Amino acid sequence: MSEWTPDLARLQALDDSEWLAVERAFCGRLAAYVARRIPDRDAREDVVQETFLGAVRGIGEFDPVYTFEQYLFGIAK
């Protein structure tokens, strides 16, 4: 688990710097997670990109019962 937790209010306000911080914090682990399931490199990159896009699009409906990490990896799954 990541020790850093993004500021959900800033994410919901579509703050570019906070979303960039999310990408930096989670991209590597997310890519490794996807790589264990998808052998094709281009397809993996597409899934990671679509995961971040899905996170941005759905952040307004984020359920605080879950951690942001669970939210993000749930989208990837």
CSV table of N, CA and C in Angstrom, one decimal:
chain,number,residue,atom,x,y,z
A,1,MET,N,0.8,-1.2,0.0
A,1,MET,CA,0.0,0.0,0.0
A,1,MET,C,0.9,1.2,0.0
A,2,SER,N,0.4,2.2,-0.6
A,2,SER,CA,1.1,3.5,-0.7
A,2,SER,C,0.9,4.2,0.6
A,3,GLU,N,1.9,4.9,1.1
A,3,GLU,CA,1.8,5.6,2.4
A,3,GLU,C,1.2,7.0,2.1
A,4,TRP,N,1.3,7.5,0.9
A,4,TRP,CA,0.7,8.8,0.5
A,4,TRP,C,-0.7,8.6,0.2
A,5,THR,N,-1.6,9.5,0.6
A,5,THR,CA,-3.0,9.5,0.3
A,5,THR,C,-3.3,10.8,-0.4
A,6,PRO,N,-3.9,10.7,-1.6
A,6,PRO,CA,-4.2,11.9,-2.3
A,6,PRO,C,-5.4,12.7,-1.6
A,7,ASP,N,-5.4,14.0,-1.9
A,7,ASP,CA,-6.4,14.8,-1.4
A,7,ASP,C,-7.7,14.7,-2.3
A,8,LEU,N,-8.7,14.0,-1.8
A,8,LEU,CA,-9.9,13.7,-2.6
A,8,LEU,C,-10.6,15.0,-3.1
A,9,ALA,N,-10.6,16.0,-2.2
A,9,ALA,CA,-11.3,17.2,-2.6
A,9,ALA,C,-10.6,17.8,-3.8
A,10,ARG,N,-9.3,17.8,-3.8
A,10,ARG,CA,-8.5,18.3,-5.0
A,10,ARG,C,-8.7,17.5,-6.2
A,11,LEU,N,-8.8,16.1,-6.0
A,11,LEU,CA,-9.0,15.3,-7.2
A,11,LEU,C,-10.4,15.5,-7.7
A,12,GLN,N,-11.4,15.7,-6.9
A,12,GLN,CA,-12.8,15.9,-7.3
A,12,GLN,C,-12.9,17.3,-8.0
A,13,ALA,N,-12.0,18.2,-7.6
A,13,ALA,CA,-12.0,19.5,-8.3
A,13,ALA,C,-11.1,19.5,-9.6
A,14,LEU,N,-10.7,18.3,-9.9
A,14,LEU,CA,-9.8,18.0,-11.1
A,14,LEU,C,-8.6,18.9,-11.1
A,15,ASP,N,-7.9,18.9,-10.0
A,15,ASP,CA,-6.7,19.6,-9.8
A,15,ASP,C,-5.6,18.8,-10.5
A,16,ASP,N,-5.0,19.4,-11.5
A,16,ASP,CA,-4.0,18.8,-12.4
A,16,ASP,C,-2.8,18.3,-11.5
A,17,SER,N,-2.3,19.1,-10.6
A,17,SER,CA,-1.1,18.7,-9.8
A,17,SER,C,-1.4,17.5,-8.9
A,18,GLU,N,-2.6,17.5,-8.4
A,18,GLU,CA,-2.9,16.3,-7.6
A,18,GLU,C,-3.1,15.0,-8.4
A,19,TRP,N,-3.7,15.2,-9.6
A,19,TRP,CA,-3.8,14.0,-10.5
A,19,TRP,C,-2.4,13.6,-10.9
A,20,LEU,N,-1.5,14.5,-11.2
A,20,LEU,CA,-0.1,14.1,-11.5
A,20,LEU,C,0.6,13.4,-10.4
A,21,ALA,N,0.3,13.8,-9.2
A,21,ALA,CA,0.9,13.2,-8.0
A,21,ALA,C,0.4,11.7,-7.9
A,22,VAL,N,-0.9,11.6,-8.2
A,22,VAL,CA,-1.5,10.2,-8.2
A,22,VAL,C,-0.8,9.3,-9.3
A,23,GLU,N,-0.6,9.9,-10.5
A,23,GLU,CA,0.1,9.1,-11.5
A,23,GLU,C,1.5,8.7,-11.1
A,24,ARG,N,2.2,9.7,-10.5
A,24,ARG,CA,3.5,9.3,-10.1
A,24,ARG,C,3.6,8.3,-9.0
A,25,ALA,N,2.6,8.4,-8.1
A,25,ALA,CA,2.6,7.5,-6.9
A,25,ALA,C,2.1,6.1,-7.3
A,26,PHE,N,1.2,5.9,-8.3
A,26,PHE,CA,0.6,4.6,-8.5
A,26,PHE,C,0.9,4.0,-9.9
A,27,CYS,N,1.5,4.7,-10.8
A,27,CYS,CA,1.7,4.2,-12.1
A,27,CYS,C,2.5,2.9,-12.2
A,28,GLY,N,3.6,2.9,-11.5
A,28,GLY,CA,4.5,1.8,-11.5
A,28,GLY,C,3.8,0.5,-11.0
A,29,ARG,N,3.2,0.7,-9.8
A,29,ARG,CA,2.5,-0.5,-9.2
A,29,ARG,C,1.3,-0.9,-10.0
A,30,LEU,N,0.6,0.0,-10.6
A,30,LEU,CA,-0.5,-0.3,-11.4
A,30,LEU,C,-0.1,-1.0,-12.7
A,31,ALA,N,1.0,-0.6,-13.3
A,31,ALA,CA,1.6,-1.2,-14.5
A,31,ALA,C,2.0,-2.7,-14.2
A,32,ALA,N,2.6,-2.9,-13.0
A,32,ALA,CA,3.1,-4.2,-12.6
A,32,ALA,C,1.8,-5.1,-12.4
A,33,TYR,N,0.8,-4.6,-11.8
A,33,TYR,CA,-0.4,-5.3,-11.5
A,33,TYR,C,-1.0,-5.8,-12.8
A,34,VAL,N,-1.1,-4.9,-13.8
A,34,VAL,CA,-1.7,-5.2,-15.1
A,34,VAL,C,-0.8,-6.2,-15.9
A,35,ALA,N,0.5,-6.0,-15.7
A,35,ALA,CA,1.5,-6.9,-16.5
A,35,ALA,C,1.3,-8.3,-16.1
A,36,ARG,N,0.9,-8.6,-14.8
A,36,ARG,CA,0.7,-10.0,-14.4
A,36,ARG,C,-0.5,-10.6,-15.1
A,37,ARG,N,-1.3,-9.8,-15.7
A,37,ARG,CA,-2.6,-10.3,-16.2
A,37,ARG,C,-2.6,-10.2,-17.8
A,38,ILE,N,-1.9,-9.3,-18.3
A,38,ILE,CA,-2.0,-9.0,-19.8
A,38,ILE,C,-0.5,-9.1,-20.3
A,39,PRO,N,-0.3,-10.0,-21.2
A,39,PRO,CA,1.1,-10.2,-21.7
A,39,PRO,C,1.5,-9.1,-22.8
A,40,ASP,N,0.5,-8.6,-23.5
A,40,ASP,CA,0.8,-7.7,-24.6
A,40,ASP,C,1.2,-6.3,-24.0
A,41,ARG,N,2.3,-5.8,-24.4
A,41,ARG,CA,2.8,-4.5,-23.8
A,41,ARG,C,1.8,-3.3,-24.2
A,42,ASP,N,1.4,-3.2,-25.5
A,42,ASP,CA,0.6,-2.1,-25.9
A,42,ASP,C,-0.8,-2.2,-25.2
A,43,ALA,N,-1.3,-3.4,-25.0
A,43,ALA,CA,-2.6,-3.6,-24.3
A,43,ALA,C,-2.4,-3.2,-22.9
A,44,ARG,N,-1.3,-3.5,-22.2
A,44,ARG,CA,-1.1,-3.1,-20.8
A,44,ARG,C,-1.1,-1.6,-20.7
A,45,GLU,N,-0.4,-1.0,-21.6
A,45,GLU,CA,-0.3,0.5,-21.5
A,45,GLU,C,-1.7,1.1,-21.7
A,46,ASP,N,-2.5,0.5,-22.6
A,46,ASP,CA,-3.9,1.0,-22.8
A,46,ASP,C,-4.7,0.8,-21.5
A,47,VAL,N,-4.6,-0.3,-20.9
A,47,VAL,CA,-5.3,-0.6,-19.6
A,47,VAL,C,-4.9,0.4,-18.5
A,48,VAL,N,-3.7,0.7,-18.4
A,48,VAL,CA,-3.2,1.6,-17.4
A,48,VAL,C,-3.8,3.0,-17.7
A,49,GLN,N,-3.7,3.4,-18.9
A,49,GLN,CA,-4.2,4.7,-19.3
A,49,GLN,C,-5.7,4.8,-19.1
A,50,GLU,N,-6.5,3.8,-19.5
A,50,GLU,CA,-7.9,3.7,-19.3
A,50,GLU,C,-8.3,3.7,-17.8
A,51,THR,N,-7.4,3.1,-17.0
A,51,THR,CA,-7.7,3.1,-15.5
A,51,THR,C,-7.6,4.5,-15.0
A,52,PHE,N,-6.6,5.2,-15.3
A,52,PHE,CA,-6.5,6.6,-14.9
A,52,PHE,C,-7.6,7.5,-15.4
A,53,LEU,N,-8.0,7.3,-16.7
A,53,LEU,CA,-9.1,8.0,-17.2
A,53,LEU,C,-10.4,7.7,-16.5
A,54,GLY,N,-10.6,6.4,-16.2
A,54,GLY,CA,-11.8,6.0,-15.4
A,54,GLY,C,-11.8,6.6,-14.0
A,55,ALA,N,-10.6,6.7,-13.4
A,55,ALA,CA,-10.6,7.3,-12.1
A,55,ALA,C,-11.0,8.7,-12.1
A,56,VAL,N,-10.5,9.5,-13.1
A,56,VAL,CA,-10.8,10.9,-13.3
A,56,VAL,C,-12.3,11.0,-13.5
A,57,ARG,N,-12.8,10.2,-14.4
A,57,ARG,CA,-14.3,10.3,-14.8
A,57,ARG,C,-15.2,10.0,-13.6
A,58,GLY,N,-14.7,9.0,-12.8
A,58,GLY,CA,-15.6,8.5,-11.7
A,58,GLY,C,-15.3,9.1,-10.3
A,59,ILE,N,-14.4,10.0,-10.2
A,59,ILE,CA,-14.0,10.5,-8.9
A,59,ILE,C,-15.1,11.2,-8.2
A,60,GLY,N,-16.0,11.8,-8.9
A,60,GLY,CA,-17.2,12.4,-8.3
A,60,GLY,C,-18.1,11.5,-7.5
A,61,GLU,N,-18.0,10.2,-7.9
A,61,GLU,CA,-18.8,9.2,-7.2
A,61,GLU,C,-18.0,8.3,-6.3
A,62,PHE,N,-16.8,8.7,-5.9
A,62,PHE,CA,-15.9,8.0,-5.1
A,62,PHE,C,-16.6,7.7,-3.7
A,63,ASP,N,-16.5,6.4,-3.3
A,63,ASP,CA,-17.1,6.0,-2.1
A,63,ASP,C,-16.0,5.9,-1.0
A,64,PRO,N,-16.1,6.8,0.0
A,64,PRO,CA,-15.0,6.9,1.0
A,64,PRO,C,-15.0,5.6,1.9
A,65,VAL,N,-15.8,4.7,1.7
A,65,VAL,CA,-15.7,3.4,2.4
A,65,VAL,C,-14.4,2.7,2.0
A,66,TYR,N,-14.0,3.0,0.8
A,66,TYR,CA,-12.8,2.4,0.2
A,66,TYR,C,-11.6,3.4,0.2
A,67,THR,N,-10.4,2.8,0.2
A,67,THR,CA,-9.3,3.7,0.0
A,67,THR,C,-9.1,4.1,-1.4
A,68,PHE,N,-8.4,5.2,-1.7
A,68,PHE,CA,-8.2,5.5,-3.1
A,68,PHE,C,-7.5,4.4,-3.8
A,69,GLU,N,-6.6,3.8,-3.2
A,69,GLU,CA,-5.8,2.7,-3.8
A,69,GLU,C,-6.8,1.6,-4.2
A,70,GLN,N,-7.7,1.2,-3.4
A,70,GLN,CA,-8.7,0.2,-3.7
A,70,GLN,C,-9.5,0.6,-4.9
A,71,TYR,N,-9.9,1.9,-4.9
A,71,TYR,CA,-10.7,2.5,-6.0
A,71,TYR,C,-9.9,2.3,-7.3
A,72,LEU,N,-8.7,2.7,-7.3
A,72,LEU,CA,-7.9,2.7,-8.5
A,72,LEU,C,-7.6,1.3,-9.0
A,73,PHE,N,-7.2,0.4,-8.1
A,73,PHE,CA,-7.0,-1.0,-8.6
A,73,PHE,C,-8.2,-1.7,-8.9
A,74,GLY,N,-9.3,-1.3,-8.3
A,74,GLY,CA,-10.6,-1.9,-8.7
A,74,GLY,C,-11.0,-1.5,-10.1
A,75,ILE,N,-10.7,-0.3,-10.5
A,75,ILE,CA,-11.0,0.1,-11.9
A,75,ILE,C,-10.1,-0.8,-12.8
A,76,ALA,N,-8.8,-1.0,-12.5
A,76,ALA,CA,-7.9,-1.7,-13.3
A,76,ALA,C,-8.4,-3.2,-13.4
A,77,LYS,N,-8.9,-3.7,-12.4
A,77,LYS,CA,-9.4,-5.1,-12.4
A,77,LYS,C,-10.5,-5.3,-13.3
